[in-house]
mmCIF file of C-alpha atoms in Angstrom:
data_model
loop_
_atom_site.group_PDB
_atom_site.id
_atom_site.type_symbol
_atom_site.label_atom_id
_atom_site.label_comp_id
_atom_site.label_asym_id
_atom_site.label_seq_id
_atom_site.Cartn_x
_atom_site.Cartn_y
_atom_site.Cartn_z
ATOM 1 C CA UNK A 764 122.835 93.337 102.750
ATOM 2 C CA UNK A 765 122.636 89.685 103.768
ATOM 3 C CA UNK A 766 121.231 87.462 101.220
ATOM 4 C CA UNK A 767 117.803 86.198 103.531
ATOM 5 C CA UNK A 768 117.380 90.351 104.382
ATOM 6 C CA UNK A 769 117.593 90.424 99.922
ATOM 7 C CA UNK A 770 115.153 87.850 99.711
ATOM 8 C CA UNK A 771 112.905 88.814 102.012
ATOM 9 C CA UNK A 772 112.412 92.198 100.542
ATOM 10 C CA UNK A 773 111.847 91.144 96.964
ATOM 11 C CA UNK A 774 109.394 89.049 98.566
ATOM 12 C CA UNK A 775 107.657 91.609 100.448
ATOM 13 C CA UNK A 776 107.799 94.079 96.802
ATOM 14 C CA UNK A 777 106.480 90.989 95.440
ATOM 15 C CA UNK A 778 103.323 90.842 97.601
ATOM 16 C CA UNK A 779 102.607 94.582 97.425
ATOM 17 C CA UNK A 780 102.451 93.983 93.564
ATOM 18 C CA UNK A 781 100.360 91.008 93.973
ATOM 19 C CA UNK A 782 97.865 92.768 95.992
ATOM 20 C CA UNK A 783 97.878 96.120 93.883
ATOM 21 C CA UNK A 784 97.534 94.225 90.422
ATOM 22 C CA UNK A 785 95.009 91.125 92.220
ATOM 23 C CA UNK A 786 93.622 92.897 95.773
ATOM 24 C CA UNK A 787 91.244 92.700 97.693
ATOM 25 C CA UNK A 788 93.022 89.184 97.937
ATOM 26 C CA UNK A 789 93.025 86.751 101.176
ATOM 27 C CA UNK A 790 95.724 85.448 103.227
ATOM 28 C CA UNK A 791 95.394 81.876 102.254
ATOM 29 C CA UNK A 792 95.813 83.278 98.354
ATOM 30 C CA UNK A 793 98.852 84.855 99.045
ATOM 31 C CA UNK A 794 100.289 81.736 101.039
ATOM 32 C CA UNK A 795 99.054 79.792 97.864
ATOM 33 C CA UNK A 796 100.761 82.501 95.227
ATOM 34 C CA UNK A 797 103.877 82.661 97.114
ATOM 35 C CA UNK A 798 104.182 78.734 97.977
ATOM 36 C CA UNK A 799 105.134 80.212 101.646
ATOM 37 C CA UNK A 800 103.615 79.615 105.321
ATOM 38 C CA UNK A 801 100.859 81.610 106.477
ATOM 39 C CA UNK A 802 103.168 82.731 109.814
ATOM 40 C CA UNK A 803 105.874 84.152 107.008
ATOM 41 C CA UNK A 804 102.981 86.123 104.840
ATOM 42 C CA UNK A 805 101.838 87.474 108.389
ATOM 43 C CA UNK A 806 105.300 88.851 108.582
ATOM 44 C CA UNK A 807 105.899 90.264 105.319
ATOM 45 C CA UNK A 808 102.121 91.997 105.656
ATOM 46 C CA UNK A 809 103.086 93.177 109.031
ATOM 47 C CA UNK A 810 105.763 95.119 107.498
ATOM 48 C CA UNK A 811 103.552 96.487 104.043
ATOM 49 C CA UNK A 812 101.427 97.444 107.135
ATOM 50 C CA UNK A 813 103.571 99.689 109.218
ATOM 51 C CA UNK A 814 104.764 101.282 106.370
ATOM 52 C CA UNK A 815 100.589 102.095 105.417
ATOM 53 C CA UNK A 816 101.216 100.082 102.240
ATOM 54 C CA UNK A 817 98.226 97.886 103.296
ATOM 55 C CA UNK A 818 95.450 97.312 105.066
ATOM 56 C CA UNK A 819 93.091 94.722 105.826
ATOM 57 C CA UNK A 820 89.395 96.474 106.326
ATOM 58 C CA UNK A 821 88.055 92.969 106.328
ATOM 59 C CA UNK A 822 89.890 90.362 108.407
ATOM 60 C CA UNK A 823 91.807 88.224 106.439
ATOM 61 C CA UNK A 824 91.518 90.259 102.862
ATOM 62 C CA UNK A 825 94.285 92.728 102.055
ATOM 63 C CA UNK A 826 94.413 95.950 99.745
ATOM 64 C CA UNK A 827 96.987 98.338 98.911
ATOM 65 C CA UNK A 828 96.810 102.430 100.106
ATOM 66 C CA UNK A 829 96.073 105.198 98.651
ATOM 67 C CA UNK A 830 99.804 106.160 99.535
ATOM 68 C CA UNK A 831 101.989 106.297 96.809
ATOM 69 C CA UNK A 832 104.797 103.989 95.956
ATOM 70 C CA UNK A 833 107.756 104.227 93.526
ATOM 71 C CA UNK A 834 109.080 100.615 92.716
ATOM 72 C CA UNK A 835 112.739 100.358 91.896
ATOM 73 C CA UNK A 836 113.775 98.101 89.634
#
């Protein structure tokens, strides 16, 4: 696995963690937690998203699922 395609995961594990221990938590937060861009966030939520990991109910504000998620270490 290509380092970028490493970091981008733990960053996207990192935001699903944020949200489950912080949520309901904005899209500006996030871009302030993770010292990222908003367009890069987007991303990462896009993919926490299609994988039902998130949702945003309220435009802009982001929770975790009901699904359940096992996080490797």
């Amino acid at each position: 696995m290509s380092h970028s395609t490493e970091r981008m995961l733990n960053r996207v594990k990192a935001i699903y963690m944020y949200i489950n221990e912080s949520g309901p938590v904005t899209t500006q937060q996030l871009v302030d937690e993770f010292g990222t861009t908003k367009r890069t966030i987007q991303r990462d939520l896009n993919v926490l998203t299609y994988n039902n990991l998130v949702a945003s109910p309220t435009r802009g504000e982001w929770n975790t699922t009901s699904k359940k998620v096992k996080i490797a270490q």
